[in-house]
mmCIF file of C-alpha atoms and ligand atoms in Angstrom:
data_model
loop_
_atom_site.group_PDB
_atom_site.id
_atom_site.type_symbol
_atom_site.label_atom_id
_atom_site.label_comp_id
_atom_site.label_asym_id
_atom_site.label_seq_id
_atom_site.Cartn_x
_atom_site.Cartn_y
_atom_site.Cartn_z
ATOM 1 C CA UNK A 1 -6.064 13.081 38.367
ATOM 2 C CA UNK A 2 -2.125 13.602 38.923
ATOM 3 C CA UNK A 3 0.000 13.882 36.027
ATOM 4 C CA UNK A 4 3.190 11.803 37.801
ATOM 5 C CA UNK A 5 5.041 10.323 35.014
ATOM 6 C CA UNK A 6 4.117 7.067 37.597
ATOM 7 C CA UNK A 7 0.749 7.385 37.042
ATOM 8 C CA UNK A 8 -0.659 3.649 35.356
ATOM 9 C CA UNK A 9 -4.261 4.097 35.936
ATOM 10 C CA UNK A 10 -5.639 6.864 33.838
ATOM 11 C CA UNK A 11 -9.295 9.090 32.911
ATOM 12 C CA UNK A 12 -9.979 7.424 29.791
ATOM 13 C CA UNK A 13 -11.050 10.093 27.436
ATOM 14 C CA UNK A 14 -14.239 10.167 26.396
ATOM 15 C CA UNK A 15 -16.267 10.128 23.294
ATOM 16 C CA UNK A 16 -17.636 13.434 22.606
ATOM 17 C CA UNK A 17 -19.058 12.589 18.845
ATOM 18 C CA UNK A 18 -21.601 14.894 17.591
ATOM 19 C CA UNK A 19 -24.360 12.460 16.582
ATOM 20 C CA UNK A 20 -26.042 12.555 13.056
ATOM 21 C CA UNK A 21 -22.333 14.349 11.969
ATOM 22 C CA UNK A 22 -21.814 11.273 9.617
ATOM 23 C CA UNK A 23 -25.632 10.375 9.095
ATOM 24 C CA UNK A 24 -26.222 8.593 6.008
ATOM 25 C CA UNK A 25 -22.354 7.889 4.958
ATOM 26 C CA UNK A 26 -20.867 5.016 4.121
ATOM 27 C CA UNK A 27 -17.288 3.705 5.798
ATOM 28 C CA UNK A 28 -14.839 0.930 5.455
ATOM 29 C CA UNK A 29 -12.200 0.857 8.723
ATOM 30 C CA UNK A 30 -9.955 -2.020 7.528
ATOM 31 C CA UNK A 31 -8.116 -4.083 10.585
ATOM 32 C CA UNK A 32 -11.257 -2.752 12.607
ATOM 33 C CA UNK A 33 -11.953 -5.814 15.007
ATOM 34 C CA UNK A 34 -9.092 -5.172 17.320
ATOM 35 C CA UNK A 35 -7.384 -1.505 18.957
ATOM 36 C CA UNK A 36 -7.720 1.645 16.950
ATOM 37 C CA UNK A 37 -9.152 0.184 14.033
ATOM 38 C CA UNK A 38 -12.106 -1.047 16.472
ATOM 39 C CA UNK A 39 -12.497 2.348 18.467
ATOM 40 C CA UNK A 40 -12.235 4.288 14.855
ATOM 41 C CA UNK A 41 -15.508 1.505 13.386
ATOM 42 C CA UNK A 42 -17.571 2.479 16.402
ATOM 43 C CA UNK A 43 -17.067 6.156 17.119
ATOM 44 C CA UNK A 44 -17.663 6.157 12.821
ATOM 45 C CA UNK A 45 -20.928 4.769 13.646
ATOM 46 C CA UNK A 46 -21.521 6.685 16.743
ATOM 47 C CA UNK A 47 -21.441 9.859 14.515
ATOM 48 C CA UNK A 48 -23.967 8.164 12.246
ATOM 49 C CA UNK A 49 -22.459 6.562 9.696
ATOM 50 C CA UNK A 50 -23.076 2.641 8.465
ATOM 51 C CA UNK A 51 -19.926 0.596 8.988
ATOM 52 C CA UNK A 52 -18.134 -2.371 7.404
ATOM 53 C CA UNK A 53 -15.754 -4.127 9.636
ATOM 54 C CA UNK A 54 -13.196 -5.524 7.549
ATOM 55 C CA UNK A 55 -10.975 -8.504 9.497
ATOM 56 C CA UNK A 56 -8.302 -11.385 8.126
ATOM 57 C CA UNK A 57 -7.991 -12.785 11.219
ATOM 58 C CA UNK A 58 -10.301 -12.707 14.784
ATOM 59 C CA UNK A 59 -14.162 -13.094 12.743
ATOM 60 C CA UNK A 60 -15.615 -14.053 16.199
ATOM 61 C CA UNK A 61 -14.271 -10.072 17.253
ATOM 62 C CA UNK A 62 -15.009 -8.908 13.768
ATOM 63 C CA UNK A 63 -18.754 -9.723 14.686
ATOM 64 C CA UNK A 64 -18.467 -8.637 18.297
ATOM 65 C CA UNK A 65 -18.047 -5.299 16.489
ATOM 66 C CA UNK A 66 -20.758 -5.408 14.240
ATOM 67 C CA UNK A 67 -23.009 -6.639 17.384
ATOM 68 C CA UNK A 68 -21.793 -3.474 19.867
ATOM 69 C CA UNK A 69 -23.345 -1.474 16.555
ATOM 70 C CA UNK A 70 -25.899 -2.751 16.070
ATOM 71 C CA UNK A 71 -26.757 -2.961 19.450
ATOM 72 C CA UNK A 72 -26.421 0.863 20.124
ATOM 73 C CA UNK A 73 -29.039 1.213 16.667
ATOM 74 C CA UNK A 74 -26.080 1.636 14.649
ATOM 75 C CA UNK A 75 -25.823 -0.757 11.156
ATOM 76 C CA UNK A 76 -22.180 -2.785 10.354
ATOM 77 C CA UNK A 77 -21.337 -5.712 8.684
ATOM 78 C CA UNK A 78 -18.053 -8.050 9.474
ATOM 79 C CA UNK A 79 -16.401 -8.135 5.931
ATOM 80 C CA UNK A 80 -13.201 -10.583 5.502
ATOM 81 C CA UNK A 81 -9.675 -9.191 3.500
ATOM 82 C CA UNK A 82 -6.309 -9.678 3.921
ATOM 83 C CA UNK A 83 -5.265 -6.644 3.057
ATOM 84 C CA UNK A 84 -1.831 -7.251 1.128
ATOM 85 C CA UNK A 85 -3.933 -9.188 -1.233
ATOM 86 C CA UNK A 86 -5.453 -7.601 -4.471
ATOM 87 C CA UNK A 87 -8.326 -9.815 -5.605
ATOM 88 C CA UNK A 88 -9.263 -9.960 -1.613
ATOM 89 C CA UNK A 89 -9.353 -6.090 -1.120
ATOM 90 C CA UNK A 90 -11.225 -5.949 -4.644
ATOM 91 C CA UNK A 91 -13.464 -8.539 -3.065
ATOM 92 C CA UNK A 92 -14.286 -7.011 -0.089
ATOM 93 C CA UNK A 93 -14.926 -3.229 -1.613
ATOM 94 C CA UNK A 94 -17.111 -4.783 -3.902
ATOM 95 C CA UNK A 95 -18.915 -6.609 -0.786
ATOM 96 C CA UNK A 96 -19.113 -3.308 1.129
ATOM 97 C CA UNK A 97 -20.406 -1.901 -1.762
ATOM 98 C CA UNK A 98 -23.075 -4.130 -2.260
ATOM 99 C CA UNK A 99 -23.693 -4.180 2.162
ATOM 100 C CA UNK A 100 -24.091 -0.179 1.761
ATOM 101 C CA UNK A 101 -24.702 1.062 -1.420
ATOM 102 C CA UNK A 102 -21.122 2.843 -1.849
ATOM 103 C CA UNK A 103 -18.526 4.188 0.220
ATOM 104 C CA UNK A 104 -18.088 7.714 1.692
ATOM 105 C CA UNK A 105 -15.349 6.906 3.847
ATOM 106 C CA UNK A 106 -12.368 5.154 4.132
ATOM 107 C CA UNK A 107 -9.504 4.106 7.125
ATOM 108 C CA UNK A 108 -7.325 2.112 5.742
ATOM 109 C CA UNK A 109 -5.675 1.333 9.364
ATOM 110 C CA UNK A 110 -4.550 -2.580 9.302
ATOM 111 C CA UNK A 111 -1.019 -2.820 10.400
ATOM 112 C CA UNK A 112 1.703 -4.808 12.052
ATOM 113 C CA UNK A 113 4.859 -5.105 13.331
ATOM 114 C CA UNK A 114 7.882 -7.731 12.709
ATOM 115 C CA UNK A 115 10.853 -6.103 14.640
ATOM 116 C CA UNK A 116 14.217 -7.070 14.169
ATOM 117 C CA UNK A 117 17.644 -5.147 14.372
ATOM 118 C CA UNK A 118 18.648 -4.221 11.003
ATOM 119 C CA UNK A 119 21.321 -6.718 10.047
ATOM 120 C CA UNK A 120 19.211 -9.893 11.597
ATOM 121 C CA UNK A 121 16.106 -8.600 9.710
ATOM 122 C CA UNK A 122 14.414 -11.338 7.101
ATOM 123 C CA UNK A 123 13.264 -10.190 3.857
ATOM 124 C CA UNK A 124 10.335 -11.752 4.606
ATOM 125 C CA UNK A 125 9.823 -9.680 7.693
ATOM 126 C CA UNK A 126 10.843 -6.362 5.377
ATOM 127 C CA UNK A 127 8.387 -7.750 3.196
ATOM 128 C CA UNK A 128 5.259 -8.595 5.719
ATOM 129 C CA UNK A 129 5.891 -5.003 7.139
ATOM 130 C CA UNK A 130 5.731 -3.344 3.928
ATOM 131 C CA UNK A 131 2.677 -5.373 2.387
ATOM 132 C CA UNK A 132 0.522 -4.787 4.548
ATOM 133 C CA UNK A 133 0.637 -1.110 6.083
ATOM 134 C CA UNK A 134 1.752 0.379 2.819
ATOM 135 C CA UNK A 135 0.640 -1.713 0.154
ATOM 136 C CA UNK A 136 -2.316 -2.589 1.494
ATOM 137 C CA UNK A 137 -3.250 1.072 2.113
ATOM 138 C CA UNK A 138 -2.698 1.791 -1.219
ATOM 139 C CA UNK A 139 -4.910 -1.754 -2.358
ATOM 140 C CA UNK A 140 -7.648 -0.200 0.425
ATOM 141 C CA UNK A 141 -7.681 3.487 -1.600
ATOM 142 C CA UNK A 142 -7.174 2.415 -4.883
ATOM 143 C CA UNK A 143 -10.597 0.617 -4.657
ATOM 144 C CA UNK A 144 -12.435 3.204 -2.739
ATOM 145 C CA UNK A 145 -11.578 5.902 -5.112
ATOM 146 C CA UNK A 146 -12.755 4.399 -8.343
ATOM 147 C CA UNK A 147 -16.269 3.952 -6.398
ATOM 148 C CA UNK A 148 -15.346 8.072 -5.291
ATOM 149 C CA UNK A 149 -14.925 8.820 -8.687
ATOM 150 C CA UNK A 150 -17.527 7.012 -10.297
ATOM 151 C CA UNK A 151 -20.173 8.719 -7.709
ATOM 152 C CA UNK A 152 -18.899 11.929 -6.996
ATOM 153 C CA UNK A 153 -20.126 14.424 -4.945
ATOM 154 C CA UNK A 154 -23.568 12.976 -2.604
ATOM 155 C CA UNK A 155 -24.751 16.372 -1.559
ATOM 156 C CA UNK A 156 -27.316 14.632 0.687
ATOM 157 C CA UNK A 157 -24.716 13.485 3.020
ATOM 158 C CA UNK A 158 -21.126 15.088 2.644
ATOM 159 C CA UNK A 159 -19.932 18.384 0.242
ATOM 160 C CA UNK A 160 -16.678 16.195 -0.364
ATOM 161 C CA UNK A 161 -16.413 13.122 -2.877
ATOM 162 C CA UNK A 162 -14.520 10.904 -0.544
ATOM 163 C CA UNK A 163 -13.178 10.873 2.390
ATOM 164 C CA UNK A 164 -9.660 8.956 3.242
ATOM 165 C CA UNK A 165 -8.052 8.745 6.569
ATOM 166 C CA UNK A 166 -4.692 6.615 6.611
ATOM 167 C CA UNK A 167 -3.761 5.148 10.026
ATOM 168 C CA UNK A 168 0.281 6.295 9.957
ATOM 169 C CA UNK A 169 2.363 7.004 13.638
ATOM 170 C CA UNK A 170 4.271 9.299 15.113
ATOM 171 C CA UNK A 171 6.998 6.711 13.330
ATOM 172 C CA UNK A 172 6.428 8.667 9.830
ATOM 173 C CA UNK A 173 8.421 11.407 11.418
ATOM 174 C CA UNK A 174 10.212 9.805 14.035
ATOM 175 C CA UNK A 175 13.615 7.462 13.491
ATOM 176 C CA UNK A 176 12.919 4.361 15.421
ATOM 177 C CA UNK A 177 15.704 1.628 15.552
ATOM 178 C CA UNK A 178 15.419 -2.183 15.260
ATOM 179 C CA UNK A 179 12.081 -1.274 13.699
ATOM 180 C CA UNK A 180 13.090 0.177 9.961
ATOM 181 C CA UNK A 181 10.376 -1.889 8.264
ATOM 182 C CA UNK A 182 8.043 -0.119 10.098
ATOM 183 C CA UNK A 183 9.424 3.492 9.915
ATOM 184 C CA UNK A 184 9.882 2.986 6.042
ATOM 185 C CA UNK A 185 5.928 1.702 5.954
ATOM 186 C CA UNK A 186 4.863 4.809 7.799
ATOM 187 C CA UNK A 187 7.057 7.139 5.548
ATOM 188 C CA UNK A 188 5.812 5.876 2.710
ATOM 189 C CA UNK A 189 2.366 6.304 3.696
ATOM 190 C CA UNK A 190 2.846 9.758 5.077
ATOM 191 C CA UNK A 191 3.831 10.868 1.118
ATOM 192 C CA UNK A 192 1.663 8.506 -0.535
ATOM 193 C CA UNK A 193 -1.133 9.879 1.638
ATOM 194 C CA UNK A 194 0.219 13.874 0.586
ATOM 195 C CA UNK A 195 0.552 12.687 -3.186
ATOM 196 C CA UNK A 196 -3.042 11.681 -3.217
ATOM 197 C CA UNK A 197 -4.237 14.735 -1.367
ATOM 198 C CA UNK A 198 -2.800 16.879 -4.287
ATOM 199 C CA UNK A 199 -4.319 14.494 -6.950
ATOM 200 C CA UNK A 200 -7.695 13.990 -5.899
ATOM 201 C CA UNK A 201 -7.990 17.260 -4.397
ATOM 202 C CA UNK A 202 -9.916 18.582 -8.080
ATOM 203 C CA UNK A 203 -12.177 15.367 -7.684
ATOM 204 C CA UNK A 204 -13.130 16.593 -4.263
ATOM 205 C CA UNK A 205 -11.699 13.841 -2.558
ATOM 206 C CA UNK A 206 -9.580 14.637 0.293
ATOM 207 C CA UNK A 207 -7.194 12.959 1.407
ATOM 208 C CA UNK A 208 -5.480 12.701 5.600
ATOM 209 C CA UNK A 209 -3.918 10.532 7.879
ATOM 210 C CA UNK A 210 -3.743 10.557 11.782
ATOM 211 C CA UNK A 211 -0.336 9.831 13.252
ATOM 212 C CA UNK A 212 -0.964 7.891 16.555
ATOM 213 C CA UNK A 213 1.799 8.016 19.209
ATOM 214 C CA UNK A 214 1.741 5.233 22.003
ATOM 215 C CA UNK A 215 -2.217 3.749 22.096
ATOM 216 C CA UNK A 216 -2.935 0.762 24.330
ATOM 217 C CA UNK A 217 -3.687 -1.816 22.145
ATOM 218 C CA UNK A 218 -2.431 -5.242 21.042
ATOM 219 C CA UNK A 219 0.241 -4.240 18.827
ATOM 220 C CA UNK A 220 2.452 -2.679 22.034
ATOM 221 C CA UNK A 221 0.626 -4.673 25.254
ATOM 222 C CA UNK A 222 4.873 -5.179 26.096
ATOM 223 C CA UNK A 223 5.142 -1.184 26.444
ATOM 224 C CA UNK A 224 2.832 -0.283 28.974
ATOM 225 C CA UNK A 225 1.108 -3.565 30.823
ATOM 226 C CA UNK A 226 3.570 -3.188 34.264
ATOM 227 C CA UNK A 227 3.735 -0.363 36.145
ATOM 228 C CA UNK A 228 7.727 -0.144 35.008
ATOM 229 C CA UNK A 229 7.327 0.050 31.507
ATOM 230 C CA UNK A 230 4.214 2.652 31.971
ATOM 231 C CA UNK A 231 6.942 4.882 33.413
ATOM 232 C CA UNK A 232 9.521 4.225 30.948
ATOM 233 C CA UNK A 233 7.089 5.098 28.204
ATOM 234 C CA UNK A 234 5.679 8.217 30.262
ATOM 235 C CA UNK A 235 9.389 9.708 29.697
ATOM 236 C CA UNK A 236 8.244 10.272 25.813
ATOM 237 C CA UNK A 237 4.679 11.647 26.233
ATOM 238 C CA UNK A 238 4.322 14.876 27.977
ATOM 239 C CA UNK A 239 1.103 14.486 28.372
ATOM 240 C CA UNK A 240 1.993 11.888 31.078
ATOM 241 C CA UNK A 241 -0.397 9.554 29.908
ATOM 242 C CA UNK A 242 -0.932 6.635 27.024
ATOM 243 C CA UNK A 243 -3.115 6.952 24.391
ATOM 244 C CA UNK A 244 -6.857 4.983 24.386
ATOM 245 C CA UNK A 245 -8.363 4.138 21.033
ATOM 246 C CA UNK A 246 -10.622 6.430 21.490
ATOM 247 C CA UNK A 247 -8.814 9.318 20.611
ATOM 248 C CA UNK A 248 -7.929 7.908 18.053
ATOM 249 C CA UNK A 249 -11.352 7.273 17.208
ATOM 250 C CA UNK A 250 -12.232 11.140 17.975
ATOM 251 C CA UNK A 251 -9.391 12.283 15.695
ATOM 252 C CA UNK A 252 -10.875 9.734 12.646
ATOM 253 C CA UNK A 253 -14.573 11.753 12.988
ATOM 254 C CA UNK A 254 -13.501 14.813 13.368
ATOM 255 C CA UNK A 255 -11.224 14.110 9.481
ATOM 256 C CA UNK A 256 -14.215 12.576 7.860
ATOM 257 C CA UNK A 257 -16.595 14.752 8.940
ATOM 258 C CA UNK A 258 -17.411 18.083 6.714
ATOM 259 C CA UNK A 259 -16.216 19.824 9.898
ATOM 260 C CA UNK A 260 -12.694 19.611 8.171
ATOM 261 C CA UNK A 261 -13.691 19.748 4.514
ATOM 262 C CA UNK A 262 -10.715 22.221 4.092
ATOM 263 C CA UNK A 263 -8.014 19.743 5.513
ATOM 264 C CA UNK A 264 -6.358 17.813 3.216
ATOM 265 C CA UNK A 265 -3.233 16.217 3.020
ATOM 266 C CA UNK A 266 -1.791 16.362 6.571
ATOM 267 C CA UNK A 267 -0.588 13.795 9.195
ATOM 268 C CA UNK A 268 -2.959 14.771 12.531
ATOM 269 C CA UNK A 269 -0.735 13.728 15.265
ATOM 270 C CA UNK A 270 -2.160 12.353 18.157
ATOM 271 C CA UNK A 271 0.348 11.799 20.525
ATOM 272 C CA UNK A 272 -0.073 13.427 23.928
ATOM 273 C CA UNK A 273 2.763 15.845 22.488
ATOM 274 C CA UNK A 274 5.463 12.846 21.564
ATOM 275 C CA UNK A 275 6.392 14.493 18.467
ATOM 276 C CA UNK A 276 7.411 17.275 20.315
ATOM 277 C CA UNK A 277 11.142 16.132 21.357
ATOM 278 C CA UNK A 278 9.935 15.434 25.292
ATOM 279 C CA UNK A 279 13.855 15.007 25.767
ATOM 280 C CA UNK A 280 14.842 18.615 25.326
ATOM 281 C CA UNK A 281 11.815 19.512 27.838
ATOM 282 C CA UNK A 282 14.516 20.110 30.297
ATOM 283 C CA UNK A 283 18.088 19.926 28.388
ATOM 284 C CA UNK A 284 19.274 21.025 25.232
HETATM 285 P P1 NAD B 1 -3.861 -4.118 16.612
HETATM 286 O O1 NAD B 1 -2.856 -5.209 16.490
HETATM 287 O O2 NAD B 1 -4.809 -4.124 17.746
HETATM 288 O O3 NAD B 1 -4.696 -3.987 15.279
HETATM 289 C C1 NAD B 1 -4.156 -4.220 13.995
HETATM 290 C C2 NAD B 1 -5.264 -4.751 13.127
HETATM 291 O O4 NAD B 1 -4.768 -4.941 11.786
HETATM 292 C C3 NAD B 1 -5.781 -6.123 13.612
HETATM 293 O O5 NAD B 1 -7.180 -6.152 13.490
HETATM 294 C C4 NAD B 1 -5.127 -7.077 12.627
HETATM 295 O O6 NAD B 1 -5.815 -8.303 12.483
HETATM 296 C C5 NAD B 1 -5.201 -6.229 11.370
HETATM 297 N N1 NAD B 1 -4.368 -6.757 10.290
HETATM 298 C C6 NAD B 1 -3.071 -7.135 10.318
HETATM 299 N N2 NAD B 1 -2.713 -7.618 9.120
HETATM 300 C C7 NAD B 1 -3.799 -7.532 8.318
HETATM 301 C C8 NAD B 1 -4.056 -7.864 6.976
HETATM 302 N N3 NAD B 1 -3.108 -8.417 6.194
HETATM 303 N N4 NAD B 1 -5.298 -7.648 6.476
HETATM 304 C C9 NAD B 1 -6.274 -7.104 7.247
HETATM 305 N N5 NAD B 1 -6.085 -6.778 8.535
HETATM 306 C C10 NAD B 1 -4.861 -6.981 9.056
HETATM 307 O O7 NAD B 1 -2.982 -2.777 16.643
HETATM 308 P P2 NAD B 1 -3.441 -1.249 16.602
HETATM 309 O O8 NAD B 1 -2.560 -0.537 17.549
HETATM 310 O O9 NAD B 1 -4.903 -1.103 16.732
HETATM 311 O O10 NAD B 1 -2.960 -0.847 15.134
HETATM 312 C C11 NAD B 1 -3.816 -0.229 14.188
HETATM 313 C C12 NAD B 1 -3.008 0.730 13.331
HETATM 314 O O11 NAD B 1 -2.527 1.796 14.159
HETATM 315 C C13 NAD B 1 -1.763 0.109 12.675
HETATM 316 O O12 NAD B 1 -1.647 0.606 11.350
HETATM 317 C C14 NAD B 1 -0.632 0.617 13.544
HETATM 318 O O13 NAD B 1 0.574 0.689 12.833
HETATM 319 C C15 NAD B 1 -1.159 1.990 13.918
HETATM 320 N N6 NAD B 1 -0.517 2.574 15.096
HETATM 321 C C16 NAD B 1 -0.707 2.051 16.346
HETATM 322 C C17 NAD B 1 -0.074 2.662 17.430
HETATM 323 C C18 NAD B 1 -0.256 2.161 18.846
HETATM 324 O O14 NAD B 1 0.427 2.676 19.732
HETATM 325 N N7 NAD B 1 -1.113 1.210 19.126
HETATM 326 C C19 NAD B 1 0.748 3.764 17.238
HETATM 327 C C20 NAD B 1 0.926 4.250 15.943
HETATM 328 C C21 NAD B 1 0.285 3.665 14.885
#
């Protein structure tokens, strides 16, 4: 394959899960019927592990999920939450509960986007933003961790309590105008996410987040679906190519897995090197 910042067509990475790594656990992916959330619910089940598909919006794709499972001898279940709202995330933990028999795992990855330059942005817009990717995190792992808690430790299956894997972006670290509702979400959820690791740490729960940079999904379709704005984008991944949602996916095993059962509280970038400042490659 060339590496020409004009390459569009790319090797899609594969997914290299080590089956039975998350036999017999238990995982809720929230936003999971669309982009990363989707490629994180199946390579979770891939790796072994019995899946609830949480959607608001998009059941029909929500079951689509649950069918590509199942279909691969996999078990899931489509479980409905908006994820800003309290009594909905309380419903649906309880539901997953029920589906499962508890929770091992959590990826609390919903999120959206309502850009606007700063002086033209709506409080509701702020509002949305911040509801939903932070808030509703926080909802999301409030929930799981009482059910963490009140299990602990299932040394059949995991040496950890809980497992937590917060879907940030390369945007917790990164300035990104016309977009501060966003930034601020991802901010917030990069220390939220640290504050819990060093909380729940004692409890054995640990606590991570993965820090996507440009993945082609739904959310950015504008960024790379011509050949023009592949290139544009190309000038801030040295890796000279876009993200799938499968690396994503890889990145999501490989945190809840025991394989990192000494990793807590750090932002796993996954970014084909964005976070690097590709600008100074050649100045500075
Ligand atoms: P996507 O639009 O394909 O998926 C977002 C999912 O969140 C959808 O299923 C959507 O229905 C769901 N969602 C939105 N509001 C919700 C709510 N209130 N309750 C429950 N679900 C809700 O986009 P994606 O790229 O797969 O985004 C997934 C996560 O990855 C987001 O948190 C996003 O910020 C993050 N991310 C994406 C990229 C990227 O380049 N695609 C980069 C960095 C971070």
């Amino acid at each position: 394959m060339t590496t020409q910042a004009t390459t569009f067509n790319t090797d899609l990475p594969k997914q290299r899960t080590i089956p039975d790594l998350l036999a017999g656990q238990k995982a809720l992916v929230t936003g999971a019927n669309s982009g990363i959330g989707r490629a994180v619910a199946i390579g979770l089940a891939r790796a072994g592990a019995e899946v609830a598909v949480n959607y608001v919006v998009g059941e029909e794709e929500a079951n689509k999920v649950v069918a590509e499972i199942e279909a691969a001898g996999g078990r899931a279940h489509a479980i409905y939450a908006d994820v800003s709202n309290e009594d909905d995330v309380k419903a649906m933990t309880a539901k997953a509960i029920e589906a499962m028999g508890t929770l091992d795992i959590l990826v609390p990855n919903a999120g959206l986007q309502r850009d606007a330059a700063a002086a033209e942005m709506t409080l509701e817009q702020w509002n949305k933003v911040i509801s939903v990717n932070l808030t509703g995190q926080f909802l999301c792992i409030r929930e799981a961790v009482k059910e963490f808690v009140r299990r602990g430790v299932r040394a059949d299956v995991s040496v950890a309590a809980g497992k937590i894997v917060c879907m940030s972006s390369v945007h917790e670290v990164i300035p990104w105008a016309g977009h501060i509702n966003y930034a601020a979400s991802k901010g917030g959820v990069h220390m939220m996410m640290q504050s819990l690791a060093q909380e729940l740490a004692p409890q054995r729960i640990r606590v991570n987040a993965i820090g996507p940079g440009a993945i082609r999904t739904p959310i950015n379709t504008e960024a790379w679906n011509t050949p023009e704005a592949y290139t544009d984008l190309m000038r801030l991944v040295p890796y000279k190519r876009i993200g799938e949602p499968e690396d994503i996916a890889n990145a999501a095993v490989f945190l809840a897995s025991d394989m990192a059962d000494y990793i807590t509280g750090i932002t796993l970038f996954v970014d084909g090197g964005m976070t690097c400042y590709p600008g100074f490659a050649t100045g500075g």
